[in-house]
Short mmCIF file of C-alpha atoms and ligand atoms in Angstrom, two decimals:
data_model
loop_
_atom_site.label_atom_id
_atom_site.label_comp_id
_atom_site.label_asym_id
_atom_site.label_seq_id
_atom_site.Cartn_x
_atom_site.Cartn_y
_atom_site.Cartn_z
CA MET H 1 -10.81 8.16 17.77
CA SER H 2 -8.35 5.80 19.56
CA ASP H 3 -9.48 2.59 21.18
CA THR H 4 -9.52 2.54 24.98
CA LEU H 5 -8.34 -0.32 27.20
CA PHE H 6 -8.87 -0.82 30.95
CA ILE H 7 -6.25 -3.00 32.70
CA THR H 8 -6.46 -4.15 36.32
CA GLY H 9 -3.10 -4.81 38.00
CA ALA H 10 -0.83 -2.77 35.74
CA THR H 11 1.94 -2.19 38.27
CA SER H 12 3.93 -5.32 37.35
CA GLY H 13 4.05 -8.50 35.28
CA PHE H 14 1.44 -9.12 32.56
CA GLY H 15 -0.54 -5.96 33.28
CA GLU H 16 2.47 -3.68 32.96
CA ALA H 17 3.67 -5.47 29.80
CA CYS H 18 0.17 -5.11 28.28
CA ALA H 19 0.11 -1.40 29.15
CA ARG H 20 3.38 -0.90 27.29
CA ARG H 21 2.32 -3.08 24.32
CA PHE H 22 -1.00 -1.29 23.78
CA ALA H 23 0.51 2.17 24.43
CA ASP H 24 3.04 1.45 21.66
CA ALA H 25 0.07 0.84 19.34
CA GLY H 26 -1.57 4.14 20.37
CA TRP H 27 -4.41 2.80 22.53
CA LYS H 28 -5.75 5.05 25.30
CA LEU H 29 -5.35 3.38 28.69
CA VAL H 30 -6.92 3.17 32.13
CA LEU H 31 -4.42 1.50 34.45
CA THR H 32 -5.11 0.27 37.99
CA GLY H 33 -3.20 -1.16 40.92
CA ARG H 34 -2.70 -0.64 44.64
CA ARG H 35 0.94 0.52 44.60
CA ALA H 36 0.53 4.23 43.90
CA GLU H 37 4.19 5.03 43.35
CA ARG H 38 4.61 2.39 40.65
CA LEU H 39 1.31 3.18 39.00
CA ASN H 40 1.99 6.91 38.89
CA ALA H 41 5.47 6.35 37.43
CA LEU H 42 4.02 4.14 34.67
CA VAL H 43 1.21 6.60 33.94
CA GLU H 44 3.72 9.44 33.70
CA GLU H 45 5.99 7.43 31.39
CA LEU H 46 3.26 6.18 29.03
CA SER H 47 1.52 9.56 28.95
CA LYS H 48 4.35 10.65 26.65
CA GLN H 49 2.93 8.19 24.09
CA THR H 50 -0.84 8.18 24.61
CA GLU H 51 -3.68 9.32 26.89
CA VAL H 52 -3.40 7.41 30.17
CA HIS H 53 -5.54 7.55 33.30
CA GLY H 54 -4.37 5.89 36.54
CA LEU H 55 -6.69 4.61 39.26
CA VAL H 56 -5.04 3.63 42.55
CA VAL H 57 -7.61 1.16 43.82
CA ASP H 58 -7.92 -2.34 45.28
CA VAL H 59 -10.20 -4.59 43.17
CA ARG H 60 -11.53 -6.06 46.46
CA ASP H 61 -12.92 -2.67 47.48
CA ARG H 62 -16.33 -2.49 45.79
CA LYS H 63 -17.06 1.11 46.81
CA GLY H 64 -13.53 2.16 45.85
CA MET H 65 -13.98 0.55 42.43
CA GLU H 66 -17.39 2.17 41.94
CA ASP H 67 -16.01 5.61 42.84
CA ALA H 68 -12.84 5.17 40.77
CA ILE H 69 -14.74 4.14 37.65
CA ALA H 70 -17.32 6.89 38.12
CA SER H 71 -14.45 9.39 38.29
CA LEU H 72 -13.21 8.58 34.77
CA PRO H 73 -13.26 11.57 32.40
CA PRO H 74 -15.93 11.56 29.64
CA SER H 75 -13.24 10.68 27.07
CA PHE H 76 -13.15 7.18 28.67
CA ALA H 77 -16.93 6.66 28.46
CA THR H 78 -16.66 3.67 26.12
CA LEU H 79 -14.12 0.85 26.26
CA ARG H 80 -12.86 -1.32 23.44
CA GLY H 81 -11.11 -3.64 25.89
CA LEU H 82 -10.92 -4.84 29.48
CA ILE H 83 -8.07 -6.99 30.76
CA ASN H 84 -9.09 -8.57 34.07
CA ASN H 85 -5.53 -9.27 35.12
CA ALA H 86 -5.22 -8.39 38.85
CA GLY H 87 -4.78 -11.62 40.75
CA LEU H 88 -2.56 -13.64 42.98
CA ALA H 89 -1.80 -16.93 44.64
CA VAL H 90 -0.90 -17.11 48.32
CA GLY H 91 1.37 -20.01 49.26
CA THR H 92 1.72 -23.61 48.10
CA ASP H 93 1.10 -25.37 51.43
CA PRO H 94 -1.31 -28.31 51.36
CA ALA H 95 -4.91 -27.38 52.18
CA PRO H 96 -4.93 -28.61 55.80
CA LYS H 97 -2.06 -26.24 56.63
CA CYS H 98 -3.61 -23.14 55.06
CA SER H 99 -5.22 -20.20 56.79
CA LEU H 100 -8.76 -19.21 55.92
CA ASP H 101 -7.48 -15.64 55.55
CA ASP H 102 -5.20 -16.66 52.66
CA TRP H 103 -8.03 -18.55 50.98
CA GLU H 104 -10.32 -15.55 51.31
CA THR H 105 -7.64 -13.25 49.86
CA MET H 106 -7.55 -15.38 46.69
CA VAL H 107 -11.34 -15.60 46.39
CA ASP H 108 -11.80 -11.88 47.08
CA THR H 109 -9.16 -10.87 44.50
CA ASN H 110 -9.34 -13.48 41.73
CA ILE H 111 -13.10 -14.04 41.79
CA LYS H 112 -14.89 -11.16 43.48
CA GLY H 113 -12.50 -8.46 42.22
CA LEU H 114 -12.86 -9.73 38.66
CA LEU H 115 -16.66 -9.82 39.01
CA THR H 116 -16.79 -6.28 40.43
CA THR H 117 -14.67 -4.91 37.59
CA THR H 118 -16.62 -6.77 34.93
CA ASN H 119 -20.02 -5.78 36.28
CA LEU H 120 -19.09 -2.11 36.54
CA LEU H 121 -17.50 -1.92 33.09
CA LEU H 122 -19.90 -4.03 31.00
CA PRO H 123 -22.03 -0.99 30.04
CA ARG H 124 -18.96 0.79 28.66
CA LEU H 125 -17.93 -2.28 26.64
CA ILE H 126 -21.44 -2.84 25.32
CA ALA H 127 -21.57 0.86 24.38
CA HIS H 128 -18.53 0.22 22.16
CA GLY H 129 -20.15 -2.91 20.78
CA ARG H 130 -18.71 -4.85 17.83
CA GLY H 131 -14.98 -5.46 18.23
CA ALA H 132 -14.88 -4.91 22.00
CA GLY H 133 -13.30 -7.64 24.08
CA ILE H 134 -12.87 -8.84 27.66
CA ILE H 135 -9.68 -10.75 28.39
CA ASN H 136 -9.69 -12.68 31.65
CA LEU H 137 -6.50 -14.06 33.16
CA GLY H 138 -7.18 -17.69 33.97
CA SER H 139 -4.39 -20.22 34.39
CA ILE H 140 -3.43 -23.80 33.70
CA ALA H 141 -4.21 -24.11 37.42
CA GLY H 142 -7.88 -23.82 36.44
CA ASN H 143 -7.51 -26.79 34.07
CA TYR H 144 -5.28 -29.26 35.89
CA PRO H 145 -5.00 -30.13 39.58
CA TYR H 146 -1.66 -30.04 41.40
CA PRO H 147 -0.73 -30.17 45.09
CA GLY H 148 -0.98 -26.81 46.82
CA SER H 149 -3.22 -25.29 44.12
CA HIS H 150 -6.55 -25.81 45.99
CA VAL H 151 -8.17 -22.35 46.17
CA TYR H 152 -5.93 -20.68 43.58
CA GLY H 153 -6.75 -23.35 40.98
CA GLY H 154 -10.39 -23.27 42.07
CA SER H 155 -10.53 -19.51 41.56
CA LYS H 156 -9.08 -19.86 38.05
CA ALA H 157 -11.55 -22.63 37.19
CA PHE H 158 -14.27 -20.16 38.19
CA VAL H 159 -12.74 -17.55 35.87
CA LYS H 160 -12.75 -20.04 32.99
CA GLN H 161 -16.40 -21.02 33.41
CA PHE H 162 -17.49 -17.44 34.06
CA SER H 163 -15.76 -16.39 30.83
CA LEU H 164 -17.63 -19.01 28.81
CA ASN H 165 -20.95 -18.23 30.47
CA LEU H 166 -20.47 -14.49 30.00
CA ARG H 167 -20.10 -15.09 26.28
CA CYS H 168 -23.56 -16.62 26.19
CA ASP H 169 -25.12 -13.53 27.74
CA LEU H 170 -23.19 -11.11 25.53
CA GLN H 171 -24.42 -12.68 22.33
CA GLY H 172 -25.81 -9.91 20.16
CA THR H 173 -23.69 -7.17 21.76
CA GLY H 174 -20.57 -7.74 19.67
CA VAL H 175 -18.49 -7.96 22.89
CA ARG H 176 -16.08 -10.88 22.86
CA VAL H 177 -14.70 -12.82 25.86
CA THR H 178 -11.44 -14.74 26.06
CA ASN H 179 -9.88 -16.71 28.90
CA ILE H 180 -6.06 -16.70 28.71
CA GLU H 181 -4.64 -19.72 30.55
CA PRO H 182 -0.86 -19.44 31.03
CA GLY H 183 1.48 -21.93 32.65
CA LEU H 184 4.86 -21.09 34.15
CA CYS H 185 5.58 -17.38 33.60
CA GLU H 186 8.32 -15.33 35.20
CA SER H 187 6.88 -12.43 37.20
CA GLU H 188 6.42 -11.11 40.71
CA PHE H 189 3.53 -13.58 40.93
CA SER H 190 5.98 -16.10 42.46
CA LEU H 191 7.47 -13.57 44.87
CA VAL H 192 3.94 -12.84 46.09
CA ARG H 193 3.07 -16.53 46.26
CA PHE H 194 6.24 -17.37 48.22
CA GLY H 195 5.89 -14.42 50.61
CA GLY H 196 8.90 -12.57 49.12
CA ASP H 197 11.29 -15.57 49.29
CA GLN H 198 13.80 -14.72 46.53
CA ALA H 199 15.54 -18.13 46.73
CA ARG H 200 12.27 -19.98 46.02
CA TYR H 201 11.52 -17.53 43.23
CA ASP H 202 14.95 -18.20 41.64
CA ALA H 203 14.54 -21.98 42.03
CA THR H 204 11.11 -21.89 40.36
CA TYR H 205 12.46 -20.45 37.13
CA ALA H 206 16.06 -21.79 37.13
CA GLY H 207 16.86 -23.38 33.76
CA ALA H 208 13.18 -23.54 32.76
CA GLU H 209 13.04 -20.73 30.19
CA PRO H 210 9.62 -19.64 31.46
CA ILE H 211 7.13 -17.57 29.47
CA GLN H 212 7.79 -13.84 29.92
CA PRO H 213 5.21 -11.09 30.53
CA GLN H 214 6.05 -9.73 27.07
CA ASP H 215 4.92 -13.07 25.54
CA ILE H 216 1.57 -12.75 27.30
CA ALA H 217 1.21 -9.10 26.24
CA ASP H 218 1.92 -10.01 22.59
CA THR H 219 -0.66 -12.84 22.80
CA ILE H 220 -3.32 -10.59 24.32
CA PHE H 221 -2.60 -7.89 21.73
CA TRP H 222 -3.15 -10.47 18.99
CA VAL H 223 -6.39 -11.75 20.58
CA MET H 224 -7.75 -8.23 20.94
CA ASN H 225 -6.95 -7.45 17.32
CA THR H 226 -8.43 -10.52 15.65
CA PRO H 227 -11.29 -9.61 13.26
CA ALA H 228 -14.46 -8.47 15.03
CA HIS H 229 -16.38 -11.61 13.96
CA VAL H 230 -13.84 -13.95 15.65
CA ASN H 231 -13.97 -14.98 19.34
CA ILE H 232 -11.03 -16.86 20.84
CA ASN H 233 -12.79 -18.67 23.70
CA ARG H 234 -9.82 -20.04 25.60
CA LEU H 235 -6.10 -19.95 24.97
CA GLU H 236 -3.73 -22.11 27.03
CA LEU H 237 0.02 -21.45 26.90
CA MET H 238 2.98 -23.21 28.49
CA PRO H 239 6.73 -22.87 28.13
CA VAL H 240 8.16 -25.70 26.03
CA SER H 241 9.99 -26.91 29.15
CA GLN H 242 6.73 -27.51 31.07
CA THR H 243 4.48 -30.58 30.65
CA TRP H 244 2.47 -32.68 33.11
CA ALA H 245 3.35 -34.89 36.07
CA GLY H 246 1.72 -38.29 36.51
CA PHE H 247 -1.04 -39.30 38.92
CA ALA H 248 0.01 -39.55 42.58
CA ILE H 249 -0.48 -42.98 44.20
CA GLU H 250 -0.28 -43.64 47.91
CA ARG H 251 0.96 -47.20 48.59
CA GLY H 252 0.20 -48.94 51.83
P1 NDP G 1 2.25 -9.98 39.23
O1 NDP G 1 2.33 -10.28 40.68
O2 NDP G 1 3.48 -9.53 38.52
O3 NDP G 1 1.11 -8.88 38.95
C1 NDP G 1 -0.12 -8.92 39.60
C2 NDP G 1 -0.80 -7.57 39.45
O4 NDP G 1 -2.07 -7.65 40.11
C3 NDP G 1 -0.03 -6.43 40.09
O5 NDP G 1 -0.06 -5.30 39.25
C4 NDP G 1 -0.80 -6.15 41.37
O6 NDP G 1 -0.72 -4.77 41.67
C5 NDP G 1 -2.20 -6.53 40.96
N1 NDP G 1 -3.06 -6.86 42.10
C6 NDP G 1 -2.96 -7.90 42.95
N2 NDP G 1 -3.90 -7.84 43.89
C7 NDP G 1 -4.63 -6.72 43.61
C8 NDP G 1 -5.74 -6.10 44.22
N3 NDP G 1 -6.32 -6.61 45.32
N4 NDP G 1 -6.23 -4.97 43.68
C9 NDP G 1 -5.66 -4.44 42.58
N5 NDP G 1 -4.60 -4.98 41.96
C10 NDP G 1 -4.10 -6.10 42.48
O7 NDP G 1 1.66 -11.29 38.56
P2 NDP G 1 1.36 -11.67 37.01
O8 NDP G 1 1.49 -10.52 36.14
O9 NDP G 1 2.15 -12.89 36.71
O10 NDP G 1 -0.15 -12.14 37.16
C11 NDP G 1 -1.22 -11.49 36.52
C12 NDP G 1 -2.38 -12.46 36.44
O11 NDP G 1 -1.99 -13.61 35.69
C13 NDP G 1 -2.89 -12.98 37.77
O12 NDP G 1 -4.29 -13.05 37.73
C14 NDP G 1 -2.29 -14.38 37.86
O13 NDP G 1 -3.08 -15.24 38.65
C15 NDP G 1 -2.29 -14.79 36.41
N6 NDP G 1 -1.35 -15.82 36.04
C16 NDP G 1 -0.01 -15.73 36.33
C17 NDP G 1 0.86 -16.73 35.96
C18 NDP G 1 2.31 -16.71 36.30
O14 NDP G 1 2.94 -17.79 36.32
N7 NDP G 1 2.92 -15.57 36.54
C19 NDP G 1 0.40 -17.88 35.18
C20 NDP G 1 -1.02 -17.90 34.94
C21 NDP G 1 -1.84 -16.90 35.33
P3 NDP G 1 -0.62 -4.13 43.13
O15 NDP G 1 0.15 -5.07 43.99
O16 NDP G 1 0.09 -2.82 42.88
O17 NDP G 1 -2.03 -3.93 43.55
C1 8X3 G 2 0.11 -19.65 37.67
C2 8X3 G 2 0.56 -20.87 36.96
O1 8X3 G 2 1.27 -23.30 37.28
O2 8X3 G 2 1.86 -21.71 39.04
O3 8X3 G 2 -1.24 -19.44 37.39
O4 8X3 G 2 -0.42 -22.46 38.78
S1 8X3 G 2 0.81 -22.14 38.08
#
């Protein structure tokens, strides 16, 4: 029987690249996202390769998530993998200029959406047992501070610590947990963050040779396929072009 993988946020970027990578390897897929047209097109395309089930649902909608997961056919009763990928950053303004709405959007998506998905799917992962794995999308923003990262970085620090703590409680189940912590990657993430500003998007990646979604998908595929007795706890990736800035000093 094929392994089954559940991916949140499969309509673009890392999630879409993972869907294609795992479909190529014959995994059965459950793909989610809010943009129905994109999701349906991807489900239709990948259904030529493997069994794919699409769920048009917002990870912030607890009832919607409960109903969507309950609606899965019996052939998706156990899961070998979950990729908690749906997430976003809103803006790069300094904290005093930010709206509480934008902060709540990041918390509700990156933290609460990830928790909802994990809580609802844990029984299916534990039912698979040895070899199952949860991959959470953290970020370098959860490891290092930078101006304008405030709630986004805070949400990814939560994801990192939650991933490590979840491992403790899954001891004995065989279910593994990994936090993937990428740096600069080229995807619609920056269009979302900059409110659709294409010029800022272009400037972000110009000449930087950023990591591509395919690189992340290949990394996740490798993590998921390490031997069942191995747990990669955290994996931080950056493009070679990206390092760290120095400390900021205000001079009087
Ligand atoms: P994209 O914007 O390309 O993809 C984000 C995906 O998340 C989309 O499929 C989107 O689908 C989905 N999504 C967003 N909000 C919701 C929601 N409320 N409910 C359901 N789905 C949602 O970004 P990336 O692929 O780059 O990002 C994926 C993850 O990786 C995010 O968690 C991000 O924080 C993280 N990350 C990204 C980095 C980067 O530089 N790109 C670096 C480090 C981490 P839809 O809009 O259809 O709902
Ligand atoms: C996205 C990476 O560096 O823009 O998580 O915060 S960064």
